[in-house]
Backbone as JSON, one array per atom type, in Angstrom:
{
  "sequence": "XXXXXXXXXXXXXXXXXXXXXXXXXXXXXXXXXXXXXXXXXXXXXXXXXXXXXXXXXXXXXXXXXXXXXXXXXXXXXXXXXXXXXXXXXXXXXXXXXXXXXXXXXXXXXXXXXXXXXXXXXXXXXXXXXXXXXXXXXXXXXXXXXXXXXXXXXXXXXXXXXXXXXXXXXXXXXXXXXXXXXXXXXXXXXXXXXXXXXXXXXXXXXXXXXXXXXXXXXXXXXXXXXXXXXX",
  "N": [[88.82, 113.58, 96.38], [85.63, 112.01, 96.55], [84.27, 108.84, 96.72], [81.31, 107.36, 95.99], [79.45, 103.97, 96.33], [76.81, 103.27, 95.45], [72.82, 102.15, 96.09], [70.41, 104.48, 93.99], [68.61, 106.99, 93.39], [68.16, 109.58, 91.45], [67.33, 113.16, 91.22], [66.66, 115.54, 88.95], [65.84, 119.48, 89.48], [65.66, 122.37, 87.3], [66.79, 124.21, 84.74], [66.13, 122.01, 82.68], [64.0, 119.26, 83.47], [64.56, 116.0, 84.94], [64.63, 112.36, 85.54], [66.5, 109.97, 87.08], [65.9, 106.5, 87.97], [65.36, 104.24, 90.84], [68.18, 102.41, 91.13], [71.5, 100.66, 91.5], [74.55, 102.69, 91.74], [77.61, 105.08, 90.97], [78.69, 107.41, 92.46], [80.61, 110.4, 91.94], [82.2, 112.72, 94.06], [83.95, 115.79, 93.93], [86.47, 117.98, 94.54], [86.16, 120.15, 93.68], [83.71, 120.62, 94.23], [81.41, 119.5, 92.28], [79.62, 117.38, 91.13], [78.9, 113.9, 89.51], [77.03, 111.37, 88.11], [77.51, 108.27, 87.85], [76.95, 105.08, 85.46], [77.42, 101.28, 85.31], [77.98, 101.04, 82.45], [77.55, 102.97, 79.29], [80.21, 104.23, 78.43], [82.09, 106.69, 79.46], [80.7, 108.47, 79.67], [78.58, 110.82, 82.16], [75.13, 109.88, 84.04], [74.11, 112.03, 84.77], [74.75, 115.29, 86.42], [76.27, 117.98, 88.03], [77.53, 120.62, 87.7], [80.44, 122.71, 88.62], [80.15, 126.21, 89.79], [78.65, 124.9, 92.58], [77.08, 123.64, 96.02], [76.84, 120.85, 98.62], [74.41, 120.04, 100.38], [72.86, 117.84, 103.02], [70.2, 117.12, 103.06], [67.13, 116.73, 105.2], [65.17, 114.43, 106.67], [61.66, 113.07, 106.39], [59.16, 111.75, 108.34], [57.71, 109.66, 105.7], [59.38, 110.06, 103.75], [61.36, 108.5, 105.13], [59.97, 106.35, 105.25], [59.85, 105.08, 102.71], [62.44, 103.95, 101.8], [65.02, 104.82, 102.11], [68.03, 106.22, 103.16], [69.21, 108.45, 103.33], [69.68, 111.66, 102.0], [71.08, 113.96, 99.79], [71.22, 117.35, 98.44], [72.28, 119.29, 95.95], [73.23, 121.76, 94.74], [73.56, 124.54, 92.05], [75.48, 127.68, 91.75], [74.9, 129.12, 90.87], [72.39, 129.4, 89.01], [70.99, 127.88, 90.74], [69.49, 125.28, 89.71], [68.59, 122.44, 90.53], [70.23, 119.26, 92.28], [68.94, 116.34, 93.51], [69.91, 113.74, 95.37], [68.73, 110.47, 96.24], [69.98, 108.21, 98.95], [69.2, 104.76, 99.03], [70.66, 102.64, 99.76], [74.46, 102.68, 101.12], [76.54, 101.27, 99.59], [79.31, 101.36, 99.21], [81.89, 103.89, 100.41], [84.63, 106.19, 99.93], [87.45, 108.22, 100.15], [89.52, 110.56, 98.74], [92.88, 112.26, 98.45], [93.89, 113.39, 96.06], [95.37, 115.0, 95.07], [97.72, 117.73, 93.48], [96.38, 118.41, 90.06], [98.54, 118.13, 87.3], [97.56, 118.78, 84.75], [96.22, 117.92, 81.15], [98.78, 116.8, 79.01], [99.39, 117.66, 75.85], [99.72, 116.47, 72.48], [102.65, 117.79, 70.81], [102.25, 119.19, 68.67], [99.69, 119.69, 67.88], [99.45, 121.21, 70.7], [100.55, 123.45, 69.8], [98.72, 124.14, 67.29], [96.35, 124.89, 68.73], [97.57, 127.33, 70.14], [98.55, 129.04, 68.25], [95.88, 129.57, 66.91], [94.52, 130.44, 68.93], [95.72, 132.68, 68.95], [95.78, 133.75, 66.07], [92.52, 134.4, 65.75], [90.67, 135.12, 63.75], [91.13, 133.2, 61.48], [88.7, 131.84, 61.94], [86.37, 133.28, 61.03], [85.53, 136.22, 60.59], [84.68, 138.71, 62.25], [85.06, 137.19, 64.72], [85.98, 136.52, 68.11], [88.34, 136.2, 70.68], [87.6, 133.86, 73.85], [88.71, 132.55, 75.6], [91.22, 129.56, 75.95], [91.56, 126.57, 76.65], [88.98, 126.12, 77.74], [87.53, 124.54, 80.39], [85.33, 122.32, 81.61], [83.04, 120.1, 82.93], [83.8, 117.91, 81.68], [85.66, 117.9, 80.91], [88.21, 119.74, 78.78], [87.66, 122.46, 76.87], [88.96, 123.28, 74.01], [89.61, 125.8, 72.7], [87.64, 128.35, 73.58], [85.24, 130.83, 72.22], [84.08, 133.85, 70.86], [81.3, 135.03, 68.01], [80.97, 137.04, 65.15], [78.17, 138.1, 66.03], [78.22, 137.84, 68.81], [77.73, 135.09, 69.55], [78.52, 132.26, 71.22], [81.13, 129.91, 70.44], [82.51, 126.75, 70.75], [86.01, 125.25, 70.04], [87.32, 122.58, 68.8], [90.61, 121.09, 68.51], [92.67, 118.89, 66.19], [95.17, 117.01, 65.23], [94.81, 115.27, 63.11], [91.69, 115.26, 62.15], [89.31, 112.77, 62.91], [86.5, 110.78, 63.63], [85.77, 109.91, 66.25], [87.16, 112.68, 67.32], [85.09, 113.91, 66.68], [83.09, 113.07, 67.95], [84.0, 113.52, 70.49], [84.02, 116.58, 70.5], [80.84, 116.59, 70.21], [80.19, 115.08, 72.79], [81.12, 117.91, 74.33], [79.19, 119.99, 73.43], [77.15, 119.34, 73.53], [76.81, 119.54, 77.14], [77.58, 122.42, 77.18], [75.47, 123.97, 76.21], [73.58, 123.39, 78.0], [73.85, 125.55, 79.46], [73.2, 128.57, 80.73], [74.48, 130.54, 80.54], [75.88, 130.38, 78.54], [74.81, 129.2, 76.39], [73.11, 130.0, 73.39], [75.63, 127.5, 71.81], [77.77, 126.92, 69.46], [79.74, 124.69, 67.14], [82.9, 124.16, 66.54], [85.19, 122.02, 64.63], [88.78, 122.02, 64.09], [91.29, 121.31, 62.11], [94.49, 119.79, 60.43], [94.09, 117.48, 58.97], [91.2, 116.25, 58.03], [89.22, 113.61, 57.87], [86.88, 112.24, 56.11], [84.74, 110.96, 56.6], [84.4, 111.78, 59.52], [84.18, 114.45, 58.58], [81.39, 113.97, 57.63], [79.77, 112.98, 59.09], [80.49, 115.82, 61.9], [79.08, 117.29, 60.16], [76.39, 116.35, 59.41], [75.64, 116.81, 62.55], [75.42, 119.28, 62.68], [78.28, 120.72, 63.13], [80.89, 122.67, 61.99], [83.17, 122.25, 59.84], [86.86, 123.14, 59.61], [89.82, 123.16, 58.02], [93.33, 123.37, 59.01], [96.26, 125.01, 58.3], [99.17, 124.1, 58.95], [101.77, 125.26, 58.42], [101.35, 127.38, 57.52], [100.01, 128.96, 59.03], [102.54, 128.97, 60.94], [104.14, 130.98, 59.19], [105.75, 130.36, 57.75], [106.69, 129.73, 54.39], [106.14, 128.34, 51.4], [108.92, 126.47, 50.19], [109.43, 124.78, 48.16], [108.62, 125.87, 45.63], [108.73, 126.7, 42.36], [108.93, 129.55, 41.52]],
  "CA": [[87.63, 113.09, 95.69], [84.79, 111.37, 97.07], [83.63, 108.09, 95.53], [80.28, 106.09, 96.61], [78.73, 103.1, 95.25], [75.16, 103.37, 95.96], [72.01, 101.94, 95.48], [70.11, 105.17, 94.52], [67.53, 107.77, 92.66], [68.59, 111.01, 91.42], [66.39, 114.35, 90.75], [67.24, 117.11, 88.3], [65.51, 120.45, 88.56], [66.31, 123.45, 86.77], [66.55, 124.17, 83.21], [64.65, 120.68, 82.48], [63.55, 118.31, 84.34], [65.39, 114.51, 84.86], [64.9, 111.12, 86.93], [66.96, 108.66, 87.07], [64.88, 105.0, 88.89], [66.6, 103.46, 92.02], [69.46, 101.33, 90.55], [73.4, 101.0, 92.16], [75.3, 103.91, 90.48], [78.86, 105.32, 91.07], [78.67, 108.55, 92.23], [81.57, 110.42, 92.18], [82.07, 114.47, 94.69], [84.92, 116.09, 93.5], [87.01, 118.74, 95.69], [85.45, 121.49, 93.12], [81.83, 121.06, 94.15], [80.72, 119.09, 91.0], [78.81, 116.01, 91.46], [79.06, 113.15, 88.43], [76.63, 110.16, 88.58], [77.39, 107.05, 86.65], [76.16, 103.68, 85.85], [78.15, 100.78, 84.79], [77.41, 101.33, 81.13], [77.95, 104.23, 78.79], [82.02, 104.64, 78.67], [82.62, 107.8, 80.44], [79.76, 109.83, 79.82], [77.39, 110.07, 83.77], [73.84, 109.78, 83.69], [73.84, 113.28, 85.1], [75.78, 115.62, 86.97], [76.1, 118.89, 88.65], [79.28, 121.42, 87.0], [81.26, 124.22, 89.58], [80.28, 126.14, 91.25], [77.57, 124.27, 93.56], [77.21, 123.39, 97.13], [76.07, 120.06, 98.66], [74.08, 119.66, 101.73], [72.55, 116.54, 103.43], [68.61, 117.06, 104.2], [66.69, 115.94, 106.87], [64.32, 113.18, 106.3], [60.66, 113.07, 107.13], [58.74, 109.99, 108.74], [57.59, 109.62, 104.43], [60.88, 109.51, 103.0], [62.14, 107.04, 105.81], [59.36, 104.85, 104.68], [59.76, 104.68, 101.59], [63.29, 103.12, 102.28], [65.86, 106.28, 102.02], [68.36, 106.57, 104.76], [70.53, 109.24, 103.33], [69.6, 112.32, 100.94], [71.84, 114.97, 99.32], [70.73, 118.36, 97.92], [73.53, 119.78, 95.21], [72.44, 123.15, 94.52], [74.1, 125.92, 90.89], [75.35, 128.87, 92.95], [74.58, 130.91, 89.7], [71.71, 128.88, 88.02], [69.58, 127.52, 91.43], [69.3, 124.49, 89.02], [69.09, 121.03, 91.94], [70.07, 118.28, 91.95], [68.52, 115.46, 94.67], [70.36, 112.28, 95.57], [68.09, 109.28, 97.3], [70.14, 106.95, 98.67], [68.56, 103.59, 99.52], [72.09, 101.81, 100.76], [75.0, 102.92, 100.71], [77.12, 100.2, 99.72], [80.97, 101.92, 99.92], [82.14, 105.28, 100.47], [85.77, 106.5, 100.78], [88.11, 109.83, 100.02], [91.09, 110.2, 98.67], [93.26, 113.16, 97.79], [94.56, 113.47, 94.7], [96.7, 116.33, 94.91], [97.43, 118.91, 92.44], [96.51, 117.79, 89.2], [99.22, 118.87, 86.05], [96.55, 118.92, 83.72], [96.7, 117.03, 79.86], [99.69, 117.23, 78.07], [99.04, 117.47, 74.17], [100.73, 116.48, 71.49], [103.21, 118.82, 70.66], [101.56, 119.76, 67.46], [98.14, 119.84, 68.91], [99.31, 122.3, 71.68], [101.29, 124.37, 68.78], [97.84, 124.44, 66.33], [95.56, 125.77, 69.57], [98.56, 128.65, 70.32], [98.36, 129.82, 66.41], [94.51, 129.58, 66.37], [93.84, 131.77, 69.32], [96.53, 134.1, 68.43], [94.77, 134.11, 65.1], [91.15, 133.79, 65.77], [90.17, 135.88, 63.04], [90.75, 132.17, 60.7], [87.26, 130.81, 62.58], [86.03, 133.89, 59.99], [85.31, 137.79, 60.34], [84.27, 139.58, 63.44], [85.37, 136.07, 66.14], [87.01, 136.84, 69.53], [88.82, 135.02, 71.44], [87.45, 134.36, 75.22], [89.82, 131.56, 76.43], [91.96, 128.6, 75.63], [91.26, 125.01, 77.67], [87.9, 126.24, 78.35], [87.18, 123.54, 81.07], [83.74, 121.95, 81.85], [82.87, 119.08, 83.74], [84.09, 116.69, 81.27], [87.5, 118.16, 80.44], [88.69, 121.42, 78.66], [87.62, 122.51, 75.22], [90.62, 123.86, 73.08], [88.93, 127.34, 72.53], [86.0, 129.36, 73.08], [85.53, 131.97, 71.08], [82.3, 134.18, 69.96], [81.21, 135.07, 66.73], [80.34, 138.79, 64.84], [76.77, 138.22, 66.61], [78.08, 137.56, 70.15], [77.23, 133.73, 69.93], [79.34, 131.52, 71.61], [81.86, 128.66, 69.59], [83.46, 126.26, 70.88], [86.6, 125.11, 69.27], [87.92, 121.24, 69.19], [91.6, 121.34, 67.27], [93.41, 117.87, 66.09], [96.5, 117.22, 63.82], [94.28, 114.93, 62.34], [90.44, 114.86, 62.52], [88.87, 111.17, 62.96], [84.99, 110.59, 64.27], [86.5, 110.31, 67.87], [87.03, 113.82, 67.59], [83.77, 115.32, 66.09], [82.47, 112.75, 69.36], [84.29, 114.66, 71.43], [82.93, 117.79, 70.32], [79.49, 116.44, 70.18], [79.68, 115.93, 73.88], [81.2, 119.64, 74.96], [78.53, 121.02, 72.67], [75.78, 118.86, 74.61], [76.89, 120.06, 77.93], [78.06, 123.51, 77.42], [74.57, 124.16, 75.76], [72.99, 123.27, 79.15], [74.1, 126.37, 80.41], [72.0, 130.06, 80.11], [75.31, 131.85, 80.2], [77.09, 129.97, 77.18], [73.88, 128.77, 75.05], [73.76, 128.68, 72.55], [76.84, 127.71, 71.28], [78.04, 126.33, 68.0], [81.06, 123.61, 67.02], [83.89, 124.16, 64.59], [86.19, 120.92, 64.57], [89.4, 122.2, 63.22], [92.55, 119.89, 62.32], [95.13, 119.67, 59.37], [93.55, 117.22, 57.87], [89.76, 115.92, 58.27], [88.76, 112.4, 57.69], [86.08, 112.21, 54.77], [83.8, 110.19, 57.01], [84.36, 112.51, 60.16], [83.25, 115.44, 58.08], [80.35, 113.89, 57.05], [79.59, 113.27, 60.67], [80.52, 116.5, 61.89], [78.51, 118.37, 59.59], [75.12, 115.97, 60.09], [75.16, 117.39, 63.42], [75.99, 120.96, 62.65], [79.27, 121.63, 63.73], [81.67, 123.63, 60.94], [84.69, 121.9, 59.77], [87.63, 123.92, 59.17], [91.07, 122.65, 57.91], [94.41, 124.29, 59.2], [97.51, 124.94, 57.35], [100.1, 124.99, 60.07], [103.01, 125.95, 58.13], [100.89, 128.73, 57.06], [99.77, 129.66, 60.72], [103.76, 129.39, 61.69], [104.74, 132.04, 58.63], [106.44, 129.22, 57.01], [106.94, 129.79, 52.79], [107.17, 126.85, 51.01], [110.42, 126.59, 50.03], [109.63, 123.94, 47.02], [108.42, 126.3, 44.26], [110.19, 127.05, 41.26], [109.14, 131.17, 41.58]],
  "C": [[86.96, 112.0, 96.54], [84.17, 109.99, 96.01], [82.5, 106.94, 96.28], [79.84, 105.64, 95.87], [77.38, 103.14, 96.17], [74.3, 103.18, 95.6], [70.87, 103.21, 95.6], [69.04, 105.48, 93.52], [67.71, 108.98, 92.4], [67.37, 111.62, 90.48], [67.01, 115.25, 90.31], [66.18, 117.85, 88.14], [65.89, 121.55, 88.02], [65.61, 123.81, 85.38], [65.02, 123.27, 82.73], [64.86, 119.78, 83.75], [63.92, 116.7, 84.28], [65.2, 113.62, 85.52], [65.39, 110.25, 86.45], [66.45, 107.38, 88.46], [65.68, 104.76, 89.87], [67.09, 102.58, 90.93], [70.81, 101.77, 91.3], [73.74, 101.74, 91.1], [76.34, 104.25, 91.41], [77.98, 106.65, 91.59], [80.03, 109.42, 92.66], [81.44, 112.71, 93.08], [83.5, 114.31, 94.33], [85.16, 117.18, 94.44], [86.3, 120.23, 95.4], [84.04, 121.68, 93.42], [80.72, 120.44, 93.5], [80.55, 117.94, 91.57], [78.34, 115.39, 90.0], [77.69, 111.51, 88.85], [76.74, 109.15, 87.23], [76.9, 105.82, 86.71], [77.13, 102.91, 84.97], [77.82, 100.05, 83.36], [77.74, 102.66, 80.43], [78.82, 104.67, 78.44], [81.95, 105.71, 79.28], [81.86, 108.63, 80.87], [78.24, 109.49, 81.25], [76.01, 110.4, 82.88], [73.29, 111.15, 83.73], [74.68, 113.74, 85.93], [75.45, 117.03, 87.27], [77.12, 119.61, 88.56], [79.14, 122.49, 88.56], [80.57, 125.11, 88.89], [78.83, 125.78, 91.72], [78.08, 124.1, 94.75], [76.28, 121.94, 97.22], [75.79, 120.16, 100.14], [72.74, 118.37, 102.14], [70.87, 117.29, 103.87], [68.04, 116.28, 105.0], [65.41, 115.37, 106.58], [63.3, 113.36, 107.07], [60.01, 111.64, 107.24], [58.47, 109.29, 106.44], [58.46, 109.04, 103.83], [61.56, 108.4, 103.44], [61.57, 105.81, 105.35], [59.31, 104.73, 103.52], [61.82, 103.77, 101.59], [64.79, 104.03, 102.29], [65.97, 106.29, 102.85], [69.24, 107.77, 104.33], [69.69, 110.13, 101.76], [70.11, 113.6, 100.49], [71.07, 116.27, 98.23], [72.27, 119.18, 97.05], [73.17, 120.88, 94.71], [73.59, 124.31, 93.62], [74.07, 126.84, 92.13], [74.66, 129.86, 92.23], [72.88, 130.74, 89.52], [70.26, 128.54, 89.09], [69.04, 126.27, 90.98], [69.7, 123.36, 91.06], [68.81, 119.92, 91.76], [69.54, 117.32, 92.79], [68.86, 114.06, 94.05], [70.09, 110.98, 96.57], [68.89, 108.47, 97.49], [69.17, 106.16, 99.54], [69.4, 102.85, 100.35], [73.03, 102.13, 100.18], [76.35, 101.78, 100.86], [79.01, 100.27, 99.15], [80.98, 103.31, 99.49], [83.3, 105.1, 101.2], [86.2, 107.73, 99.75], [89.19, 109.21, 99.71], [91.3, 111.67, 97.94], [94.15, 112.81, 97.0], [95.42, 114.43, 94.24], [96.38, 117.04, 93.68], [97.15, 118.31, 91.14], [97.52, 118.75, 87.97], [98.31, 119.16, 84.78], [97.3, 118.52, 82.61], [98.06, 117.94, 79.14], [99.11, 116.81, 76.55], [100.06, 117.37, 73.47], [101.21, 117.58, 71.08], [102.56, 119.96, 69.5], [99.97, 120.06, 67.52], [97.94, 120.99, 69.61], [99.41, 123.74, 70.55], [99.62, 125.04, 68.1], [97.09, 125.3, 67.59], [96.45, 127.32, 69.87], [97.88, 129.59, 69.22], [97.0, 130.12, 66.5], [94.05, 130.52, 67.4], [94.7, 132.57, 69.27], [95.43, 134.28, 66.75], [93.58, 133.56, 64.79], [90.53, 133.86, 64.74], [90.43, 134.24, 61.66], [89.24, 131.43, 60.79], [86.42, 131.73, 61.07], [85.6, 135.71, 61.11], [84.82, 137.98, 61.79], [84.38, 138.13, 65.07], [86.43, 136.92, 66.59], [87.08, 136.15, 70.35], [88.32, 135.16, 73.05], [88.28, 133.64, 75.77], [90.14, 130.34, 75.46], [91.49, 127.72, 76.82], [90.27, 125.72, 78.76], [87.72, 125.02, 79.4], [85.51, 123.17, 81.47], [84.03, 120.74, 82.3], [83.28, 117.66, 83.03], [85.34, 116.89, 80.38], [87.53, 119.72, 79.4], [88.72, 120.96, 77.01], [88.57, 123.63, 75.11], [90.72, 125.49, 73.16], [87.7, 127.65, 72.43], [86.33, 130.59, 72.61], [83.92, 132.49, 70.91], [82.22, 135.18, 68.31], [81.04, 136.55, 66.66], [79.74, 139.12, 65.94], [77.19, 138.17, 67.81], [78.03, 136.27, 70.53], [78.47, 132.91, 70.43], [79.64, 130.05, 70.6], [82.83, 128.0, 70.47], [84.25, 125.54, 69.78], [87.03, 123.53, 69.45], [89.37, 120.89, 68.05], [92.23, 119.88, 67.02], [94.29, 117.97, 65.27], [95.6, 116.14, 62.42], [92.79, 114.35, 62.67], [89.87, 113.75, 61.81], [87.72, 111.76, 63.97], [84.91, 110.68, 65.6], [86.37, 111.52, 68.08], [85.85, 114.6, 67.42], [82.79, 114.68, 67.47], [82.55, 113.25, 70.34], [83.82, 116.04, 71.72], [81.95, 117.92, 70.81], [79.17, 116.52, 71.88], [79.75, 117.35, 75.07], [79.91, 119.96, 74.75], [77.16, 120.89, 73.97], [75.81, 119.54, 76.03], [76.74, 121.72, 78.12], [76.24, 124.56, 76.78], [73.28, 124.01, 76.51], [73.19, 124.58, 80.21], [73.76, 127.74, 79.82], [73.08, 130.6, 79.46], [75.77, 131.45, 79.23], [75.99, 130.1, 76.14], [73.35, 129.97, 74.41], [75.07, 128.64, 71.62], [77.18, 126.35, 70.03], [79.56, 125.51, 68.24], [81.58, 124.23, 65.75], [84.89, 123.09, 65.44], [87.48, 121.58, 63.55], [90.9, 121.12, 63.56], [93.44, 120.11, 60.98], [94.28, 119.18, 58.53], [92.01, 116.52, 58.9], [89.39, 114.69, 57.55], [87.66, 112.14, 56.6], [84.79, 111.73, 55.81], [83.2, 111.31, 58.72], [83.42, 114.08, 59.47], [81.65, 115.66, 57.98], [79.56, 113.78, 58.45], [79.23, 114.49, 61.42], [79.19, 117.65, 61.07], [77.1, 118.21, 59.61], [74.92, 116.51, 61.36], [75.58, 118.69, 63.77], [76.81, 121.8, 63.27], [80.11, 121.81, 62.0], [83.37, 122.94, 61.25], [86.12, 122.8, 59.37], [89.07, 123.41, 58.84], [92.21, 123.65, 58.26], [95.55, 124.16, 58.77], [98.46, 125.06, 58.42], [101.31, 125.5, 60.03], [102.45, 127.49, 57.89], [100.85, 129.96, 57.97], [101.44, 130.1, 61.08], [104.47, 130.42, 60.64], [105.55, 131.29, 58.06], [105.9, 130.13, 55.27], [107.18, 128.58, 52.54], [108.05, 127.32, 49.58], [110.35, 126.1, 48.45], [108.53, 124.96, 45.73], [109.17, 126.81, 43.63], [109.9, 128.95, 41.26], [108.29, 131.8, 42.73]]
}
């Protein structure tokens, strides 16, 4: 991974259209291709960014660009999409590498991992005609639980907890945002599912139209309960 601090100006075109002003920003190249830009503000989420698979290449500066004070400018270019991104810098005030080796990817709570197993083995709980396309969908800001599409074809992502809290329907909120940036997924819908669901989370959740679902997981594991009298 690549990490520069830089005083800079970034261009998004594509889809829509984006500028971010000269200001110092993080920017972080990753080994996959993806390009993250942050500012020290926001907690985690960049100002903008550029998901796998892309390429970056350095363009070549005309007398114009030099005068305007730009010694260095990057072109990040969708292999699929053609979407680009342009990175002015003005100064680049550190740049270094470091490998990071293989990564093991998140461990989940045991009961966490367990509920995603059960749920895309039985998709058919999301409701009637869903199919499963993958488990730890990944995207540029970490791996949603399950995608899945509906009767219609529409794409769902899934976000599972043992117990859903506002954190989580946040979490959601920003897959949904991202993954909804992209031709081939959009548009795609939220279901938050969890044992239990927070009262306040729900209410959350459901203001910004994702579908809560509660999961029984003795039910899912074929469990009987034991404690009835017949």
């Amino acid at each position: 991974m690549r990490i520069v601090v830089a005083d800079c100006s970034v261009d998004y075109a594509g889809r829509l259209s984006a500028h971010l002003p000269r200001a110092k920003r993080v920017l972080m190249l990753k080994g996959d291709g993806s390009i993250l830009v942050h500012s020290d503000g926001g907690s985690y989420k960049p100002l903008n960014w550029m998901s796998p698979p892309c390429s970056l290449e350095p363009l070549e500066l005309d007398d114009d660009v030099r005068d305007a004070g730009i010694v260095e400018q990057w072109q990040v270019t969708h292999k699929k999409t053609a979407d680009k991104l342009v990175v002015s810098l003005f100064e680049i005030i550190h740049d270094s590498s470091y490998d990071l080796g293989v990564d093991p990817g998140l461990i989940k709570d045991g009961v966490e991992a367990h509920l995603q197993e059960l749920l895309a083995d039985q998709i058919d709980l999301l409701g009637d005609g869903h199919s499963l396309v993958r488990r730890e969908y990944m995207t540029a800001i970490g791996p949603v639980d399950i995608l899945a599409r509906d009767s219609e074809g529409v794409s769902v992502a899934v976000e599972i907890k043992r117990r859903g809290e506002i954190d989580g329907v946040e979490q959601l909120t920003r897959y949904l945002e991202l993954m909804n940036r992209d031709p081939l997924l959009a548009p795609v819908s939220g279901v938050f599912a969890a044992q239990e669901i927070k009262p306040q989370a729900r209410t959350l959740a459901e203001d910004r139209g994702i579908r809560c679902l509660v999961l029984d997981y003795d039910a899912m594991r074929g469990m009987e309960d034991k404690n009835t009298l017949f």
